[in-house]
Short mmCIF file of C-alpha atoms and ligand atoms in Angstrom, two decimals:
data_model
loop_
_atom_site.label_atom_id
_atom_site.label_comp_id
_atom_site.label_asym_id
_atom_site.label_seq_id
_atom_site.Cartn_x
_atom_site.Cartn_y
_atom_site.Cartn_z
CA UNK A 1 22.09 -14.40 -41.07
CA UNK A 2 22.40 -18.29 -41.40
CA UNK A 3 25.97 -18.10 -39.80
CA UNK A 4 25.63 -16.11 -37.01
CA UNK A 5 22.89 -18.73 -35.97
CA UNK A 6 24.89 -21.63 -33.56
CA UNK A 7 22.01 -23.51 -32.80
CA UNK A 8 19.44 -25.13 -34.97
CA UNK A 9 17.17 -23.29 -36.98
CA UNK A 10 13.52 -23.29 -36.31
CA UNK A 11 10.84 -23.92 -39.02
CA UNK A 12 8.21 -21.06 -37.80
CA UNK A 13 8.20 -19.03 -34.33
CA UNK A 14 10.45 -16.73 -33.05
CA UNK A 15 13.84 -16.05 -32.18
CA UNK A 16 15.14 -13.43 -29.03
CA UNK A 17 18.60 -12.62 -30.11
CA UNK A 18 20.94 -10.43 -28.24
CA UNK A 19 19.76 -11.40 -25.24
CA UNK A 20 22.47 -9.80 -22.22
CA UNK A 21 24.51 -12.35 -21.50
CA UNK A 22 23.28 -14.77 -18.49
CA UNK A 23 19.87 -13.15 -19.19
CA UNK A 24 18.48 -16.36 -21.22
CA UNK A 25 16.95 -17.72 -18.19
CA UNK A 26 15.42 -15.33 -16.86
CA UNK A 27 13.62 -14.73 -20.36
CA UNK A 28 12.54 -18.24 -20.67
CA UNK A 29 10.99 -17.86 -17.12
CA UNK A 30 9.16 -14.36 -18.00
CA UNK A 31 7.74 -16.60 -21.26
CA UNK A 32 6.77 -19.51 -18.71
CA UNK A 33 8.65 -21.52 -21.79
CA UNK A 34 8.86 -24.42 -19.21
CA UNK A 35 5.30 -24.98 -19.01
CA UNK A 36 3.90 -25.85 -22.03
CA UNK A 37 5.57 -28.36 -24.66
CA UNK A 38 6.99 -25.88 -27.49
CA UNK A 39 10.27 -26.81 -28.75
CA UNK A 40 12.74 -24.14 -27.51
CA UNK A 41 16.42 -23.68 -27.97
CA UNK A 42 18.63 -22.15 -25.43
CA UNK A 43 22.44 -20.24 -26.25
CA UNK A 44 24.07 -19.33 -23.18
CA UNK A 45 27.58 -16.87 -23.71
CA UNK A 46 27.47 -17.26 -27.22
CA UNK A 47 30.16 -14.82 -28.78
CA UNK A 48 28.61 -11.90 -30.42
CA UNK A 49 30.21 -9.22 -32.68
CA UNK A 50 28.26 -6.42 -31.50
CA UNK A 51 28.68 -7.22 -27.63
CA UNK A 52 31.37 -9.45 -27.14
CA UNK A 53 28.68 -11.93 -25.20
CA UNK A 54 25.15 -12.76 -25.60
CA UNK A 55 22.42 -15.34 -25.26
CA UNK A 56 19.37 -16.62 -27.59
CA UNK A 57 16.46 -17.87 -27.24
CA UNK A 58 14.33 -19.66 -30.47
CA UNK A 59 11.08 -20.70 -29.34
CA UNK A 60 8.88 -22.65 -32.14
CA UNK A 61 5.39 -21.66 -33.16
CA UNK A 62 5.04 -18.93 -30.74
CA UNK A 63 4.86 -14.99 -31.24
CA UNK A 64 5.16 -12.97 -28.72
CA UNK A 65 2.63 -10.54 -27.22
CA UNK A 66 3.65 -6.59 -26.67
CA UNK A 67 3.62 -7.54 -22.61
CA UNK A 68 5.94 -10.14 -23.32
CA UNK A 69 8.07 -8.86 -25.65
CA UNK A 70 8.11 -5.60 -23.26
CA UNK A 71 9.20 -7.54 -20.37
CA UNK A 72 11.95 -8.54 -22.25
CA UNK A 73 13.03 -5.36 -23.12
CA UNK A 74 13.01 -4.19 -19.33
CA UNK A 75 15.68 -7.01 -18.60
CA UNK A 76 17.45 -7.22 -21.90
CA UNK A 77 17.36 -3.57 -23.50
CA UNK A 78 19.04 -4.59 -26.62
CA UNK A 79 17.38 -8.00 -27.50
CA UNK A 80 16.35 -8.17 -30.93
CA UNK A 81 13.38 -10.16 -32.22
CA UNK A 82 12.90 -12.65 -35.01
CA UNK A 83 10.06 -13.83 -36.50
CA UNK A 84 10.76 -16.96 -38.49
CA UNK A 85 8.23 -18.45 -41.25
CA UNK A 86 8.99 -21.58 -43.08
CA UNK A 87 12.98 -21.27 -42.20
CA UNK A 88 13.05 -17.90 -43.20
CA UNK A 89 13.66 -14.41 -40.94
CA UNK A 90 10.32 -12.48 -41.96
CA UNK A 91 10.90 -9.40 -39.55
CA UNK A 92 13.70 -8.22 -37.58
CA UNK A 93 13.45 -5.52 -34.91
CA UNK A 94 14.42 -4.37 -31.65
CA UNK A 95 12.42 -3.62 -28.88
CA UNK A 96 10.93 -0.79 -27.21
CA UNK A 97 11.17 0.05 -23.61
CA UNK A 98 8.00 -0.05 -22.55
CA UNK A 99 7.00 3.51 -20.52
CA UNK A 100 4.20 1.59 -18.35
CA UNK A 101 3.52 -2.11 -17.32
CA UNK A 102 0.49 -3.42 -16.44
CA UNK A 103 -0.08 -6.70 -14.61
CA UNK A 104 3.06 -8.72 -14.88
CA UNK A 105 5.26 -7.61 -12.05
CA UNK A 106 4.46 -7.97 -8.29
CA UNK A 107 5.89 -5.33 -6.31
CA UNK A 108 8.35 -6.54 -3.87
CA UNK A 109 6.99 -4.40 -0.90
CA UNK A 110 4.73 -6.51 1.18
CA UNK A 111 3.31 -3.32 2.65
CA UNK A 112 2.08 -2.20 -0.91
CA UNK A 113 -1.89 -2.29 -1.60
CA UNK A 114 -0.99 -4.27 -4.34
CA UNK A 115 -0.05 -7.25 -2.50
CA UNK A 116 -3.00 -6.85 0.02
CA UNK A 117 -6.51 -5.96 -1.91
CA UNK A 118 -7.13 -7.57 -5.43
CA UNK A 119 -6.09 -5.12 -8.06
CA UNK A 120 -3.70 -4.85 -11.40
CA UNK A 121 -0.29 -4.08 -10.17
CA UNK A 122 1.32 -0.75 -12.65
CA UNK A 123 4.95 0.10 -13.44
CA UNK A 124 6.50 3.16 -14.66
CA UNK A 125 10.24 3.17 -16.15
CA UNK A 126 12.22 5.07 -13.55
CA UNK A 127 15.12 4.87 -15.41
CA UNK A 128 17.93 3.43 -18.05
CA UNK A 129 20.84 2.08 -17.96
CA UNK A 130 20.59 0.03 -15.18
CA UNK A 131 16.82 -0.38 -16.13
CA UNK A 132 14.65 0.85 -13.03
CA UNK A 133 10.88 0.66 -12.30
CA UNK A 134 8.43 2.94 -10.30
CA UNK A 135 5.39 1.48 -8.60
CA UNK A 136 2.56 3.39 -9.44
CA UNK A 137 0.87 2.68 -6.04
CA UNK A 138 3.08 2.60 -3.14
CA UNK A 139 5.77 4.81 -5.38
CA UNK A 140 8.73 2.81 -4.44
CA UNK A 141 11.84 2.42 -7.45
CA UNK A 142 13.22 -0.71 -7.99
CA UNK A 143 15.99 -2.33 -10.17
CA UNK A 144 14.45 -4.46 -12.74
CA UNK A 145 16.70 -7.14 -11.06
CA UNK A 146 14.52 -7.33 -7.48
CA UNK A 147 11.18 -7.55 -8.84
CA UNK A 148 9.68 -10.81 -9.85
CA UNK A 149 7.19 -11.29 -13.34
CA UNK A 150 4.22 -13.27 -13.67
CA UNK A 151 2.47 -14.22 -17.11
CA UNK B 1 -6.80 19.36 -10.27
CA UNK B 2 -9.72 15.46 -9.12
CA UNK B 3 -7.31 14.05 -6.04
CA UNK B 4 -4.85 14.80 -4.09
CA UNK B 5 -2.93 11.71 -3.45
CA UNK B 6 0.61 12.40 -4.26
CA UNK B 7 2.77 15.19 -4.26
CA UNK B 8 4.44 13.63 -7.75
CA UNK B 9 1.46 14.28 -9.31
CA UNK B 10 1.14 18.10 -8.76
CA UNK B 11 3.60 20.68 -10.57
CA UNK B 12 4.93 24.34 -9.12
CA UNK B 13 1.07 25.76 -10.64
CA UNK B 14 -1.31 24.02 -8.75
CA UNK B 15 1.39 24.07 -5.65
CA UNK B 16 0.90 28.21 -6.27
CA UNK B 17 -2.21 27.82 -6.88
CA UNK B 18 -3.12 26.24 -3.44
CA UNK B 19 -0.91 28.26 -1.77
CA UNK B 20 -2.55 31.60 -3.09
CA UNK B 21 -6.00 29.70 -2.54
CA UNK B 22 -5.02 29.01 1.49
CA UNK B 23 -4.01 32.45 1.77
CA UNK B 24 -7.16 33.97 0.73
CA UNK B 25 -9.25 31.94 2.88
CA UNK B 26 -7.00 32.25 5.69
CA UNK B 27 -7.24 36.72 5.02
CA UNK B 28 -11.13 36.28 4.82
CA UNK B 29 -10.52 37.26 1.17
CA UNK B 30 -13.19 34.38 0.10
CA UNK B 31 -15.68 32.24 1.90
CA UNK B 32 -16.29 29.45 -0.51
CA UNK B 33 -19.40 26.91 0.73
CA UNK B 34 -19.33 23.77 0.99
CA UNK B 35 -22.54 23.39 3.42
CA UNK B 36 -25.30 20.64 2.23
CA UNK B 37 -21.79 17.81 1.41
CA UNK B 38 -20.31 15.88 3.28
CA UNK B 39 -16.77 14.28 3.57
CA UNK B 40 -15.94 10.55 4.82
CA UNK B 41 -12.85 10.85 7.12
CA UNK B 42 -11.51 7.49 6.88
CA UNK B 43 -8.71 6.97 9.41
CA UNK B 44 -8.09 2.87 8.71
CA UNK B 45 -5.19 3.91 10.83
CA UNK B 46 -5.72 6.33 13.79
CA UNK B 47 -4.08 10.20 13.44
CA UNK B 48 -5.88 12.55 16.33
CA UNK B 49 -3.95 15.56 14.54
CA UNK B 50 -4.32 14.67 11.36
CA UNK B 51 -8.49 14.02 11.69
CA UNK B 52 -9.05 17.05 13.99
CA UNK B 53 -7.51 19.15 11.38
CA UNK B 54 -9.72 17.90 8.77
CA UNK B 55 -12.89 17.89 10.55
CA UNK B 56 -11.88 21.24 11.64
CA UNK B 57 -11.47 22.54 8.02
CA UNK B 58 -14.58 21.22 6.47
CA UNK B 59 -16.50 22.68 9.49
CA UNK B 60 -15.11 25.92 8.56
CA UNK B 61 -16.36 25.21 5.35
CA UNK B 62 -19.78 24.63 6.45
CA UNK B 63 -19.89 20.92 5.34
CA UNK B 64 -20.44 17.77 7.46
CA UNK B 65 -18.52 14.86 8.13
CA UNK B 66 -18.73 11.02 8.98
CA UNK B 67 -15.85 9.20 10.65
CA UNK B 68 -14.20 6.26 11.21
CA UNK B 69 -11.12 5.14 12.74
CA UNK B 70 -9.38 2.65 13.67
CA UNK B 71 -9.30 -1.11 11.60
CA UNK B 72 -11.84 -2.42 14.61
CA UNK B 73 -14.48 -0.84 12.37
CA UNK B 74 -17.78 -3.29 11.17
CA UNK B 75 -16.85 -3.78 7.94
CA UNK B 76 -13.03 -4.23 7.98
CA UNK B 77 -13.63 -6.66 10.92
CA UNK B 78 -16.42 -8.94 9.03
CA UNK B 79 -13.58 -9.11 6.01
CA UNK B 80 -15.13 -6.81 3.71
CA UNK B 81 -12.58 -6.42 0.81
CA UNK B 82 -11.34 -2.70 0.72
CA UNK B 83 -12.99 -1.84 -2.37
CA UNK B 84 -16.46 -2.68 -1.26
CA UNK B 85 -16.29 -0.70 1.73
CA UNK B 86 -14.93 2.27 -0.36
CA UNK B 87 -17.57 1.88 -2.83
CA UNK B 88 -20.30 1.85 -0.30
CA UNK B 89 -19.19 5.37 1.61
CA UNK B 90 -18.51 6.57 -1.73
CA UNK B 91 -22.34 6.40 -2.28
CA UNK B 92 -22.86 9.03 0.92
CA UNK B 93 -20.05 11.31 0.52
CA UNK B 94 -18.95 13.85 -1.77
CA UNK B 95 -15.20 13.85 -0.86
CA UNK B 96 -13.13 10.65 0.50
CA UNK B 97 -10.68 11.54 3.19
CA UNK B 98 -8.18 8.31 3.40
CA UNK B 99 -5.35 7.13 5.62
CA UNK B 100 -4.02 3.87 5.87
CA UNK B 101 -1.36 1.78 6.87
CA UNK B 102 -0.16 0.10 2.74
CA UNK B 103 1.40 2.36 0.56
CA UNK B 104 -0.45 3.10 -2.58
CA UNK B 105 -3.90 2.57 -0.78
CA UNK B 106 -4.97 5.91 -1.60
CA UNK B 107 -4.20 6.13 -5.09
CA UNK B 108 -6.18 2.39 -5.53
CA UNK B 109 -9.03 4.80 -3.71
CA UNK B 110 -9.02 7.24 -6.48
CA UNK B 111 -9.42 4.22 -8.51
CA UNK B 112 -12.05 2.23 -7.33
CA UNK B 113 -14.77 5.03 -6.72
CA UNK B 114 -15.72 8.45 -8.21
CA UNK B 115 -15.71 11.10 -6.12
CA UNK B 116 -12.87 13.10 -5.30
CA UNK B 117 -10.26 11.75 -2.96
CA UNK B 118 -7.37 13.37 -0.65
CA UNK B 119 -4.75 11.30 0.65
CA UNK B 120 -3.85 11.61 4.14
CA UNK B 121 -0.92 9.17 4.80
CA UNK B 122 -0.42 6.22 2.92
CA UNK B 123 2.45 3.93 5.33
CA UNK B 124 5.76 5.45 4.83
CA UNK B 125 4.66 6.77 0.88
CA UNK B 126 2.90 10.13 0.94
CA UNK B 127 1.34 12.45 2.93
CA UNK B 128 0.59 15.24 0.95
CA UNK B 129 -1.53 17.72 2.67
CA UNK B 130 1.16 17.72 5.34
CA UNK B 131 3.29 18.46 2.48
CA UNK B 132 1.32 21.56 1.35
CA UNK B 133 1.00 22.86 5.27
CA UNK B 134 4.89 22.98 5.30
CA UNK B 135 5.14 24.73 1.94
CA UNK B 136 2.26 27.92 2.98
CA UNK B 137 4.45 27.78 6.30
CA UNK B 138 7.24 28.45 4.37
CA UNK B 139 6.21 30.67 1.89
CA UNK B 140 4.44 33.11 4.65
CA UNK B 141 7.11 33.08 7.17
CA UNK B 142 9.47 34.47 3.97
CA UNK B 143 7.15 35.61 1.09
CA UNK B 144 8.43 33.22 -0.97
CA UNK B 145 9.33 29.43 -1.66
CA UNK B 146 12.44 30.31 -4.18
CA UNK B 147 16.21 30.06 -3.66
CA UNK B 148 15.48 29.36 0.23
CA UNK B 149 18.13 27.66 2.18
CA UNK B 150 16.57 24.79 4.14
CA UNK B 151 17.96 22.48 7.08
CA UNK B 152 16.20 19.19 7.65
CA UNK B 153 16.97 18.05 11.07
CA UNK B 154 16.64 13.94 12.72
CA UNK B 155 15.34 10.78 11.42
CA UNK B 156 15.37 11.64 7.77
CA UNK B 157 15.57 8.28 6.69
CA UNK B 158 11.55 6.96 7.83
CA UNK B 159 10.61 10.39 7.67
CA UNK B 160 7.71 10.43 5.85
CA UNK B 161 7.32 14.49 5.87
CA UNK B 162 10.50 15.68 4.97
CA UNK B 163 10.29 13.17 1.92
CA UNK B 164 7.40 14.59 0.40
CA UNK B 165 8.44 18.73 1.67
CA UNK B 166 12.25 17.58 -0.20
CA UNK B 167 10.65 16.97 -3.46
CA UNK B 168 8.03 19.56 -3.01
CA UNK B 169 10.76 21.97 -3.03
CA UNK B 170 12.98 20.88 -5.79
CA UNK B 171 10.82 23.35 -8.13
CA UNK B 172 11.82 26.16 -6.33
CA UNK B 173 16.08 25.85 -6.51
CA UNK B 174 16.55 25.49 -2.73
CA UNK B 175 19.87 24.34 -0.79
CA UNK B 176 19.56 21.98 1.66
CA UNK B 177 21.26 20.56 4.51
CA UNK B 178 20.77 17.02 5.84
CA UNK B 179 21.57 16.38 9.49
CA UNK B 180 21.26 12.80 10.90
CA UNK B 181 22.87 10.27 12.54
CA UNK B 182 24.31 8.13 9.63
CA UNK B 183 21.76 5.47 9.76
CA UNK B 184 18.77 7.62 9.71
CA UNK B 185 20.13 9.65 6.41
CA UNK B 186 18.18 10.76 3.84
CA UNK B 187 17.40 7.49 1.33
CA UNK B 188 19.16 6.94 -2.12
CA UNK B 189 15.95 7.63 -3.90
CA UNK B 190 15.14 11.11 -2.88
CA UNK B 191 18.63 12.00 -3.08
CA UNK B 192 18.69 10.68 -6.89
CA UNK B 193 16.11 12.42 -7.41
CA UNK B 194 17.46 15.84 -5.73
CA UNK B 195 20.51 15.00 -8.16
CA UNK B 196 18.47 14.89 -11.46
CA UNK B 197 17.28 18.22 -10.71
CA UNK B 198 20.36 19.30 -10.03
CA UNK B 199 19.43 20.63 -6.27
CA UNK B 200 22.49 21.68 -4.10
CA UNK B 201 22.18 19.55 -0.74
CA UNK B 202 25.34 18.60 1.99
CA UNK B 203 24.35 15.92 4.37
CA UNK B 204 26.17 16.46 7.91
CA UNK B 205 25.73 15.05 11.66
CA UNK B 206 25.65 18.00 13.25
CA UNK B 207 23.21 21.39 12.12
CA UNK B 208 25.07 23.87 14.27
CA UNK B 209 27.82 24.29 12.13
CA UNK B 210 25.23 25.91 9.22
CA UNK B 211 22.63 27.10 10.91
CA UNK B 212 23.49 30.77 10.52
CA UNK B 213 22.76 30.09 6.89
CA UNK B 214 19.35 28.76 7.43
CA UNK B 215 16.09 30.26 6.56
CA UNK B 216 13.97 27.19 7.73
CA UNK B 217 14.62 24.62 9.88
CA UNK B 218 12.94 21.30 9.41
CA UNK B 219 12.89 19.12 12.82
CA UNK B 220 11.87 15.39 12.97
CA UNK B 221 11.62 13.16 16.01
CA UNK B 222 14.42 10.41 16.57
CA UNK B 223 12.35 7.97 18.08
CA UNK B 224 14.47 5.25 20.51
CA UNK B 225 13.24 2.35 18.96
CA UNK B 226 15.30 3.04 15.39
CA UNK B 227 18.16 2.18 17.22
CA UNK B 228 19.22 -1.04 17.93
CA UNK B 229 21.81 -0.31 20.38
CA UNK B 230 20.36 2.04 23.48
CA UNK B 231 23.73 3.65 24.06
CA UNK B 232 23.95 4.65 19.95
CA UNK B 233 20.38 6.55 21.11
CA UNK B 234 22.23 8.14 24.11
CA UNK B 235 25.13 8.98 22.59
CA UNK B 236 23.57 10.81 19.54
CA UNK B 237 20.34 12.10 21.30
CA UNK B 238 21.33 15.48 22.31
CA UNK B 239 22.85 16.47 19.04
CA UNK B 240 19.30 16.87 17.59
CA UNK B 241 17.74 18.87 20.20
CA UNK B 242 17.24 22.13 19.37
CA UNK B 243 18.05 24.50 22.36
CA UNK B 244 17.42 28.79 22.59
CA UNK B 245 21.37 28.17 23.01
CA UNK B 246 21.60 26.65 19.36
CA UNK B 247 19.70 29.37 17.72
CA UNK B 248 22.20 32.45 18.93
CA UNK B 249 22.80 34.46 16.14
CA UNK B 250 20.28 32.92 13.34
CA UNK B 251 19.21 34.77 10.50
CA UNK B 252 16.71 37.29 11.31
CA UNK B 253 13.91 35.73 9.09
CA UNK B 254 14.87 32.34 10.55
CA UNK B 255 11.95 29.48 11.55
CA UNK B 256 11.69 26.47 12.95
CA UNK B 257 9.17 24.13 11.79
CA UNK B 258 7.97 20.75 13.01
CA UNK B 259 5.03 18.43 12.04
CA UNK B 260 4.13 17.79 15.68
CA UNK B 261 3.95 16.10 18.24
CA UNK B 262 7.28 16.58 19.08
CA UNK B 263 8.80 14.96 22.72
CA UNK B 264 12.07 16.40 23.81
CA UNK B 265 13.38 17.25 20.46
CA UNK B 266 12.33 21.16 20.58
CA UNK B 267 13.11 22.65 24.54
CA UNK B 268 9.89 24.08 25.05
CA UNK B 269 11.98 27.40 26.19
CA UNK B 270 12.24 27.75 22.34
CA UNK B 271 8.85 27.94 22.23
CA UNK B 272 8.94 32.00 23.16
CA UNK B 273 11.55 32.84 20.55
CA UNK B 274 10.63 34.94 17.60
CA UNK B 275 12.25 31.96 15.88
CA UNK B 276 9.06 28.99 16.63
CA UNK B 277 6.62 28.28 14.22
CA UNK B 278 5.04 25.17 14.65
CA UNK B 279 2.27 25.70 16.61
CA UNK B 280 1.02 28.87 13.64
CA UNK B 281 2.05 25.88 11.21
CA UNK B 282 -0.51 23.39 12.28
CA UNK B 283 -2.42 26.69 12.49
CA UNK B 284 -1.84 27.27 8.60
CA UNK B 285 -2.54 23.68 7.94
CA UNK B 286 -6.69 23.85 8.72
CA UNK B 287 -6.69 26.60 6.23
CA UNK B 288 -4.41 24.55 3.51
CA UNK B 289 -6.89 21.33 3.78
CA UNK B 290 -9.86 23.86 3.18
CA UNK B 291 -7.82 25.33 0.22
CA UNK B 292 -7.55 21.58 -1.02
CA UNK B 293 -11.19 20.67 0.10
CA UNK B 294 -12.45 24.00 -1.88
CA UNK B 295 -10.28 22.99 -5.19
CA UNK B 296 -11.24 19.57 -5.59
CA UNK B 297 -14.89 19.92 -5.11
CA UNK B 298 -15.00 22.98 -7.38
CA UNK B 299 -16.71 24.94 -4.25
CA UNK B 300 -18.10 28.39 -5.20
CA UNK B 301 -17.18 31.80 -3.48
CA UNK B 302 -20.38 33.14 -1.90
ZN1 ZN C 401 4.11 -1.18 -4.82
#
């Protein structure tokens, strides 16, 4: 475990490993890691056995929520998580693509009720592989890549 | 079966089911009885056809309605949110008729109040009633909705109806043939979805070279202003008018439908053929909304 890790270690939090390569941002931007002052620890192309390339992400004293870590998932189907206490890797699992998502994406169609009259937006996974998204309201699919998340 | 707000959310039973429903209405079979409720038609954006039809099929029923339509209505204009001014008629009516302009505003209808609502164009999304007209055209005009081979004819790319009537019929193993001009195809996401199922379809410019294989023919209107060239329009225009000429030698069970109004794109000397539907299809579709209106209030047979 202690070798694969390039960066630093963290003393407690978590750590998003296996992130799809060039996907780091994107994941730090879901977590809204730029707004509050947690120590985080970016890897950007970092050679990986498994997949040639990833990134990683170690974030300190924060777990993730199920919305969160789902969000990831959408983006980054085969990022792992870590949960670090006291220097040492406590749990280690993948994560599940979520089937529905409440809240945290706005729908890209301007025309959609969403966007017009104050209500939760809803996602259903459309499909895998590239990852795609159904709105449950105006029914449109999207590529996880067009839509834009908001925690 | 509480709404009726998307055609995604109903399977080949209840499509039977409201099919077989219509018919017995329609043959006098039934009189179910709606009198003493009352249904809010809420055109937020205007449809003469669409509204006649369903004032005209609760009337049958017996019931009563209230209207409105238009956004120039009191409470839309004094910028009452959506919701309140569903929640309020939801306190008079028994059933919510809805059509709007945004996509998904009839499913947030179902949402926000409690009775029963029926979706009756949602933007460029669904319009499912329409949807379930085409399908009892279809399945009277050839006693059944299986293994049919289906042209769908004009703007099939903003075409809200042959959207909804494509998916509709991907239970029942169809073929279908796409003709448009190559801008106005058929979009990537009904067409993935055709694929999943596995449903045979050929997209093509022209639908004289397959129309002796047709059982139904679909027409839409290609409306000028999807073109942003005039001379594209006038150069492609008469390919999707359907002439007496066109429909020499057609299968003898052979229909054309339409969802009306149509302009130019039907030469009303087709009108007299054995072959024209469209007027019995808006025809069929009073007795499909009553079929709906029956099922979702759980009206009785007296
Ligand atoms: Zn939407």
């Amino acid at each position: 475990m202690k070798k694969q890790l390039k960066v630093d270690p963290i003393k407690n939090g978590t750590v998003i490993d296996h992130i799809t390569a060039g996907k780091a941002l994107q994941v730090a931007e879901i977590l809204n890691i730029g707004k509050n002052e947690k120590e985080i620890m970016i890897g950007i192309n970092l050679s990986s056995k498994k997949t040639g390339k990833k990134d990683i992400l170690k974030i300190e004293n924060r777990k993730l929520s199920e919305d969160e870590a789902g969000s990831i998932a959408l983006i980054s189907p085969a990022a792992t998580l870590i949960i670090i206490e006291d220097y040492k890797v406590v749990r280690k699992t993948g994560i599940e693509l979520p089937e529905e998502i409440k809240e945290h994406i706005i729908c890209p169609n301007a025309n959609c009720i969403t966007n017009n009259e104050k209500t939760e937006t809803r996602f259903y996974l459309a499909g895998k592989n590239p990852t795609e998204i159904r709105c449950a309201y105006c029914e449109k699919k999207y590529s996880i890549d067009e839509v834009k998340f908001k925690f | 079966m509480k709404n009726l707000i998307s055609m995604r959310d109903i399977g080949k039973e209840d499509i039977l089911k409201l099919i077989t429903l219509a018919n017995k209405i329609e043959q006098k079979e039934i009189k179910v009885d709606m009198s003493g409720k009352l249904a809010a038609l809420l055109f937020f954006e205007p449809s003469t056809r669409t509204h006649f039809s369903f004032e005209t099929a609760v009337k049958k029923l017996g019931g009563n309605t209230f209207s409105m339509s238009g956004t120039s209505s009191t409470s839309v204009k004094k910028g009452e949110t959506l919701a309140d001014t569903l929640m309020t008629i939801s306190m008079y009516a028994d059933i919510i008729v809805i059509r709007h302009v945004l996509e998904g505003a009839a499913r947030f209808t179902a949402e926000t109040v409690a009775v029963p609502v029926i979706n009756a164009g949602d933007g460029t999304n669904q319009h499912p009633t329409q949807a379930m007209l085409d399908l009892y055209s279809i399945q009277k005009t050839q006693g059944t909705l299986e293994n049919l081979t289906i042209g769908m004819v004009g703007d099939l790319r903003l075409g809200r109806t042959v959207h909804s009537l494509a998916q509709a019929l991907s239970d029942f193993n169809p073929k279908f043939y796409f003709a448009s001009p190559r801008h106005l195809q058929m979009p990537a996401y009904i067409k993935d979805d055709l694929k999943e199922k596995n449903i045979e379809f050929t997209e093509l410019e022209d639908i004289k070279e397959v129309i002796h294989e047709l059982d139904i023919m679909y027409v839409t209107r290609i409306q000028k202003e999807r073109f942003a060239v005039l001379e594209d329009y006038e150069k492609v225009k008469d390919s999707y008018i359907i002439t007496k000429k066109l429909l020499e030698g057609v299968k003898k069970n052979f229909k054309v439908l339409h969802p009306l109004p149509r302009v130019n794109e039907i030469t009303t000397e087709v009108d007299n053929t054995r072959y024209a539907y469209y007027f019995q299809q808006a025809r069929n579709g009073v007795f499909m909304r009553q079929a709906i209106i029956s099922e979702l209030l759980n009206l009785k047979n007296i």
